[in-house]
XYZ file of C-alpha atoms in Angstrom:
440
model
C 126.447 72.688 112.308
C 125.012 69.766 114.252
C 122.745 72.098 116.237
C 121.831 74.216 113.197
C 120.899 71.138 111.166
C 118.753 69.785 113.993
C 117.155 72.552 116.097
C 115.638 69.907 118.374
C 119.073 68.499 119.335
C 119.997 68.869 122.998
C 122.272 71.849 123.500
C 123.138 70.602 126.985
C 124.349 67.241 125.626
C 126.300 68.998 122.863
C 128.074 71.307 125.329
C 128.753 68.442 127.757
C 130.313 66.389 124.963
C 132.549 69.194 123.710
C 133.170 71.037 126.969
C 133.940 68.088 129.204
C 131.443 69.092 131.913
C 127.894 70.279 132.302
C 127.871 74.086 131.976
C 125.872 76.410 134.183
C 122.914 78.214 132.634
C 124.985 81.387 132.139
C 127.884 79.410 130.620
C 125.519 77.610 128.245
C 124.120 80.913 126.942
C 127.600 82.423 126.602
C 129.026 79.407 124.752
C 126.106 79.234 122.325
C 126.303 82.998 121.740
C 129.999 82.698 120.832
C 129.147 79.899 118.394
C 126.395 82.019 116.798
C 128.773 84.966 116.542
C 131.344 82.759 114.822
C 128.698 81.485 112.406
C 127.684 85.054 111.460
C 131.368 86.007 111.069
C 131.763 83.155 108.582
C 128.530 84.012 106.782
C 129.645 87.607 106.247
C 132.316 86.221 103.917
C 129.708 84.526 101.702
C 131.241 84.742 98.237
C 128.251 86.223 96.412
C 128.711 89.437 98.401
C 131.972 90.121 96.597
C 130.971 89.216 93.050
C 128.940 92.320 92.280
C 129.933 95.754 91.097
C 128.201 97.912 93.679
C 128.117 98.021 97.450
C 124.392 98.849 97.402
C 123.483 95.516 95.771
C 121.234 93.142 97.696
C 124.041 90.565 97.906
C 126.416 92.996 99.590
C 123.623 94.244 101.828
C 123.130 90.671 102.987
C 126.749 90.156 103.999
C 126.633 93.528 105.786
C 123.650 92.183 107.730
C 125.745 89.208 108.811
C 128.467 91.622 109.915
C 125.891 93.626 111.841
C 124.811 90.436 113.590
C 128.408 89.839 114.689
C 128.433 93.256 116.342
C 125.099 92.519 118.037
C 126.654 89.415 119.583
C 129.746 91.385 120.615
C 127.466 93.672 122.576
C 125.560 90.759 124.140
C 128.817 89.133 125.249
C 130.247 92.339 126.736
C 133.103 92.379 124.207
C 134.588 95.565 122.723
C 132.144 96.706 120.004
C 133.865 97.471 116.697
C 130.992 99.333 115.071
C 132.556 102.809 114.969
C 135.698 101.573 113.230
C 133.603 99.350 110.968
C 131.562 102.350 109.758
C 134.724 104.420 109.242
C 136.049 101.777 106.854
C 132.700 101.431 105.083
C 132.536 105.209 104.596
C 135.570 104.937 102.286
C 133.543 102.880 99.794
C 131.215 104.864 97.536
C 128.273 103.468 95.631
C 128.183 103.906 91.845
C 124.606 105.081 92.400
C 124.932 108.598 93.778
C 121.749 108.557 95.871
C 123.024 105.625 97.962
C 126.109 107.503 99.161
C 128.805 105.537 100.984
C 128.948 102.065 102.439
C 128.263 103.577 105.856
C 125.113 105.246 104.513
C 123.999 101.955 102.992
C 124.613 100.148 106.279
C 122.547 102.649 108.252
C 119.718 102.634 105.708
C 119.460 98.982 104.733
C 120.952 97.110 107.689
C 120.263 99.105 110.837
C 116.652 99.664 109.826
C 115.909 95.928 109.562
C 117.777 94.618 112.620
C 115.759 91.921 114.354
C 116.307 92.649 118.032
C 114.324 91.007 120.848
C 112.695 94.392 121.523
C 111.528 94.593 117.915
C 110.173 91.025 118.057
C 108.232 91.941 121.211
C 106.858 95.113 119.605
C 105.881 93.159 116.478
C 103.965 90.619 118.542
C 102.269 93.386 120.511
C 101.129 95.329 117.441
C 100.101 92.193 115.524
C 97.824 91.160 118.369
C 95.750 94.322 117.835
C 94.351 93.172 114.480
C 94.142 89.415 115.043
C 90.835 87.902 116.087
C 92.597 85.307 118.232
C 95.913 85.775 120.028
C 98.095 82.756 120.794
C 99.566 82.513 124.297
C 102.798 80.935 123.018
C 104.577 80.338 119.729
C 107.616 81.098 117.570
C 108.431 84.406 115.886
C 111.683 85.341 114.082
C 113.689 82.584 115.819
C 112.377 83.548 119.239
C 110.025 81.431 121.316
C 107.502 83.615 123.082
C 105.016 83.282 125.898
C 102.324 85.821 126.744
C 101.112 86.509 130.249
C 98.411 88.796 131.645
C 97.272 89.722 128.129
C 94.355 92.153 127.892
C 92.840 93.726 124.776
C 89.879 96.025 124.366
C 88.478 98.372 121.726
C 86.891 101.706 122.531
C 85.832 103.796 119.556
C 88.723 104.024 117.096
C 91.267 102.934 119.698
C 92.269 99.321 120.320
C 94.537 98.892 123.359
C 96.436 95.878 124.674
C 98.802 95.345 127.591
C 100.834 92.243 128.353
C 103.937 90.657 129.737
C 105.983 88.940 127.028
C 108.760 86.414 127.652
C 111.140 85.630 124.781
C 113.818 82.980 124.379
C 116.321 83.000 121.488
C 116.196 79.566 119.856
C 119.892 79.612 118.917
C 121.392 80.765 122.210
C 118.669 80.123 124.829
C 119.078 83.721 126.055
C 115.874 84.968 127.671
C 114.196 88.359 127.676
C 111.239 89.634 129.638
C 109.212 92.749 128.729
C 106.067 94.590 129.628
C 104.399 96.430 126.782
C 101.382 98.454 125.780
C 100.222 98.462 122.151
C 97.666 100.682 120.420
C 95.899 100.819 117.067
C 94.119 104.053 116.162
C 92.686 102.700 112.914
C 94.163 102.282 109.421
C 97.970 102.492 109.543
C 98.381 104.180 112.943
C 100.088 101.704 115.286
C 102.019 102.490 118.438
C 103.869 100.298 120.932
C 105.936 101.110 124.011
C 107.891 98.623 126.071
C 110.563 98.187 128.724
C 112.172 95.275 130.616
C 109.684 93.617 132.959
C 110.022 95.427 136.312
C 108.216 92.875 138.446
C 104.642 91.721 138.963
C 103.560 94.492 141.299
C 104.934 97.305 139.134
C 103.463 95.792 135.951
C 99.976 95.466 137.450
C 100.103 99.045 138.721
C 101.105 100.327 135.262
C 98.403 98.288 133.512
C 95.761 99.403 135.996
C 96.693 103.067 135.565
C 96.389 102.803 131.777
C 93.160 100.797 131.666
C 91.449 103.106 134.148
C 91.874 106.027 131.698
C 90.810 104.223 128.494
C 87.219 105.470 128.328
C 87.570 108.964 129.771
C 90.954 110.286 128.670
C 91.852 111.916 125.343
C 94.142 110.099 122.926
C 97.126 112.414 123.627
C 96.814 111.818 127.363
C 96.589 108.032 126.868
C 99.722 108.146 124.702
C 101.527 110.179 127.347
C 100.429 107.801 130.113
C 101.482 104.723 128.111
C 104.893 106.281 127.557
C 105.274 107.062 131.260
C 104.150 103.627 132.467
C 105.477 101.286 129.756
C 108.179 103.261 127.909
C 110.650 104.529 126.984
C 111.190 102.382 123.834
C 108.708 103.342 121.051
C 107.764 101.371 117.930
C 105.410 101.880 114.991
C 104.171 100.226 111.795
C 107.630 100.421 110.219
C 109.020 98.087 112.892
C 106.795 95.146 111.986
C 108.831 92.098 110.980
C 108.739 90.959 107.327
C 107.099 87.665 108.310
C 104.093 89.493 109.732
C 103.756 92.339 107.259
C 101.781 90.290 104.753
C 99.044 89.482 107.255
C 98.852 93.081 108.517
C 98.824 94.517 104.978
C 96.119 92.026 103.983
C 93.921 93.293 106.817
C 94.674 96.995 106.358
C 94.501 97.035 102.566
C 91.389 94.883 102.739
C 89.680 97.546 104.832
C 90.769 100.292 102.433
C 89.661 98.329 99.359
C 86.272 97.739 100.985
C 85.803 101.485 101.403
C 86.946 102.155 97.829
C 84.582 99.453 96.609
C 81.631 101.080 98.327
C 82.501 104.440 96.750
C 82.929 102.909 93.285
C 79.684 100.945 93.621
C 77.795 104.083 94.645
C 79.304 106.082 91.761
C 78.447 103.371 89.218
C 74.923 102.804 90.523
C 74.130 106.524 90.552
C 75.357 106.961 86.976
C 74.603 103.596 85.397
C 71.650 104.786 83.298
C 73.624 107.760 81.968
C 76.603 105.537 81.205
C 74.498 103.050 79.245
C 72.653 105.791 77.331
C 75.882 107.528 76.388
C 77.400 104.263 75.219
C 74.300 103.439 73.172
C 74.629 106.867 71.550
C 78.222 106.084 70.601
C 79.999 108.224 73.196
C 83.311 107.014 74.612
C 83.253 106.548 78.381
C 85.608 108.821 80.370
C 88.409 106.866 82.011
C 87.114 107.614 85.511
C 83.604 106.253 84.796
C 85.017 103.235 82.981
C 87.232 102.450 85.993
C 84.244 102.671 88.349
C 82.142 100.425 86.088
C 84.871 97.825 85.565
C 85.840 97.702 89.235
C 82.229 97.362 90.408
C 81.227 94.743 87.863
C 84.489 92.856 88.365
C 83.973 92.688 92.112
C 80.342 91.605 91.675
C 81.420 88.926 89.239
C 84.174 87.676 91.550
C 81.775 87.412 94.500
C 79.281 85.490 92.366
C 81.936 83.047 91.165
C 83.229 82.444 94.686
C 79.667 81.852 95.895
C 79.061 79.201 93.235
C 82.569 77.774 93.335
C 81.611 74.287 94.511
C 78.670 73.899 92.109
C 78.706 71.527 89.142
C 75.390 72.685 87.728
C 75.282 75.049 84.743
C 72.210 76.774 86.190
C 74.321 77.907 89.173
C 76.335 80.139 86.851
C 73.317 81.948 85.372
C 74.077 85.224 87.163
C 77.754 85.004 86.260
C 76.818 84.553 82.609
C 74.504 87.580 82.795
C 77.353 89.682 84.239
C 79.690 88.447 81.486
C 77.090 89.462 78.901
C 76.895 92.908 80.522
C 80.675 93.240 80.326
C 80.685 92.269 76.644
C 77.702 94.477 75.783
C 79.287 97.598 77.241
C 82.808 96.717 75.979
C 84.215 96.684 79.493
C 87.097 94.631 80.833
C 87.584 92.622 84.009
C 91.310 92.510 84.628
C 91.668 91.236 88.177
C 94.311 88.693 89.158
C 92.043 87.306 91.847
C 89.315 86.661 89.234
C 91.795 84.814 87.029
C 92.980 82.700 89.974
C 89.383 81.925 90.947
C 88.579 80.873 87.386
C 91.670 78.683 87.123
C 90.736 76.866 90.340
C 87.074 76.484 89.339
C 87.885 75.198 85.857
C 90.382 72.681 87.212
C 87.902 71.403 89.804
C 85.070 71.186 87.256
C 87.265 69.353 84.731
C 88.486 66.841 87.314
C 84.914 66.285 88.514
C 83.732 65.698 84.937
C 86.572 63.257 84.280
C 85.799 61.348 87.468
C 82.073 61.334 86.714
C 81.926 61.254 82.909
C 78.626 62.304 81.411
C 77.401 65.059 79.100
C 75.713 66.719 82.065
C 78.921 66.805 84.136
C 81.048 68.019 81.236
C 78.838 71.041 80.630
C 79.807 73.114 83.747
C 83.503 72.806 82.879
C 82.803 73.831 79.297
C 80.658 76.752 80.503
C 83.463 78.030 82.760
C 86.063 77.802 79.991
C 83.761 79.709 77.621
C 83.105 82.338 80.317
C 86.838 82.870 80.804
C 87.320 83.327 77.063
C 84.325 85.656 76.804
C 85.837 87.891 79.483
C 89.343 87.722 77.937
C 90.735 86.627 81.301
C 93.613 84.607 79.836
C 93.256 82.064 82.637
C 96.056 79.505 82.910
C 94.530 76.219 81.758
C 97.630 74.032 82.127
C 96.269 71.876 84.953
C 92.956 71.304 83.180
C 94.731 70.459 79.921
C 97.001 67.994 81.712
C 94.016 66.354 83.444
C 92.272 65.756 80.078
C 95.548 64.575 78.535
C 96.073 62.073 81.368
C 92.502 60.827 80.927
C 93.226 60.167 77.265
C 96.462 58.373 78.102
C 94.514 56.118 80.481
C 92.234 55.115 77.624
C 88.986 56.827 78.606
C 86.326 57.228 75.904
C 86.582 60.388 73.823
C 82.914 61.331 73.617
C 81.593 64.314 71.672
C 81.394 66.234 74.953
C 84.993 65.346 75.766
C 86.089 66.497 72.326
C 84.296 69.813 72.840
C 85.925 70.336 76.221
C 89.372 69.370 74.931
C 89.091 71.800 72.040
C 87.791 74.546 74.350
C 90.841 73.979 76.542
C 93.091 74.412 73.513
C 94.119 70.793 72.978
C 94.663 69.649 69.403
C 91.455 68.128 67.925
C 93.500 65.171 66.635
C 93.967 64.022 70.216
C 90.281 63.197 70.634
C 88.935 62.905 67.082
C 87.948 59.282 66.345
C 89.666 57.896 63.273
C 91.377 54.747 62.078
C 94.775 56.164 62.982
C 93.533 57.599 66.259
C 91.933 55.013 68.580
C 90.498 57.692 70.850
C 86.952 56.645 70.042
C 87.579 53.415 71.985
C 90.053 54.989 74.400
C 93.445 56.359 73.415
C 96.482 54.715 74.977
C 99.697 56.549 75.893
C 101.506 55.723 72.695
C 98.525 56.914 70.656
C 98.493 60.257 72.442
C 102.239 60.666 71.980
C 101.870 59.843 68.293
C 99.049 62.359 67.900
C 101.154 65.030 69.557
C 104.007 64.359 67.171
């Protein structure tokens, strides 16, 4: 627990204190591996795994993952591996959900498929490097420290190829691994990685040279075959990416796909815009497909315009955005994009805080304009932060001008909070007790 609680604590000092002597490098790794195996064996008895009615539940899957980790450590330590007997016992348990089968089926599907082995970490790092603009020489990934050596990457046509030597060290046990790997991206979702234990400098350079010499002249099948011969036999694909890196990869890949879809939608809308507007003017209902193209295109255009003007506190900067909003209203369209809502929420909050820090009718107007735009587009933006900022300003006793009252009402605050009256001292600055009283 001491080492888990403080990953920077000296493992050598810990083992010296408890072992009575300084261990050799091999003994240190073995001792720490036994401790990690014991920790996983205790974790597999986590109580939540036994409180649910089905063996396919995520809680039970988690304790099965801990059990799987125990068996990984058994293998690392050269101990008898109990996996066969373990699966025999699990096979006797049947899920209440027929499609999940037995406990053994669940283990193979939900545990085996997500095992984080050093080979998988290496493959993940190799494939991730293919889509990153900059590749770090060293870092931490899935509890493994890594260091890259002799890294090369090049794109030729659709193919992006990289070769490298990758050294890994398990943070928990200090066990080290050394691989050579070749990774390829053929565009979109087609990733491929092959690796094997590092065979030595001379062999690695010969393999890399053989592969790079064929990049420009060879066909894709022959490059795949050569990579397998020189860097295999272990093969990995998109499905082997670690959860921690999937978000970044999916952001890149889906971003590329959305860009292509956007171009198609924009072309479709532009080519048919006149017809769409004429049909609407004549009272015809837009087909769902044309409406989707129009809403997507206008929504994207609107989002880009808002992002472009995001740091502006001048109403004139939002002229184009207002024109787009008018177009949306005129043609009874809808912009229902989460990213647009998030953008609006951020912009409104910034504009409100700016206006409160620099109170004047001129500075209040951009915030009011943004709130009115959000309402006009039926975006249902979350205004909590903006409301709280105005509320705090009132509590601090700032003057409730006509502009402030308009903004407060636009944000949905009760008019009594800012309306000047004998019982409401907001005209001269409302104090905290006055605000609380008004709320009551």
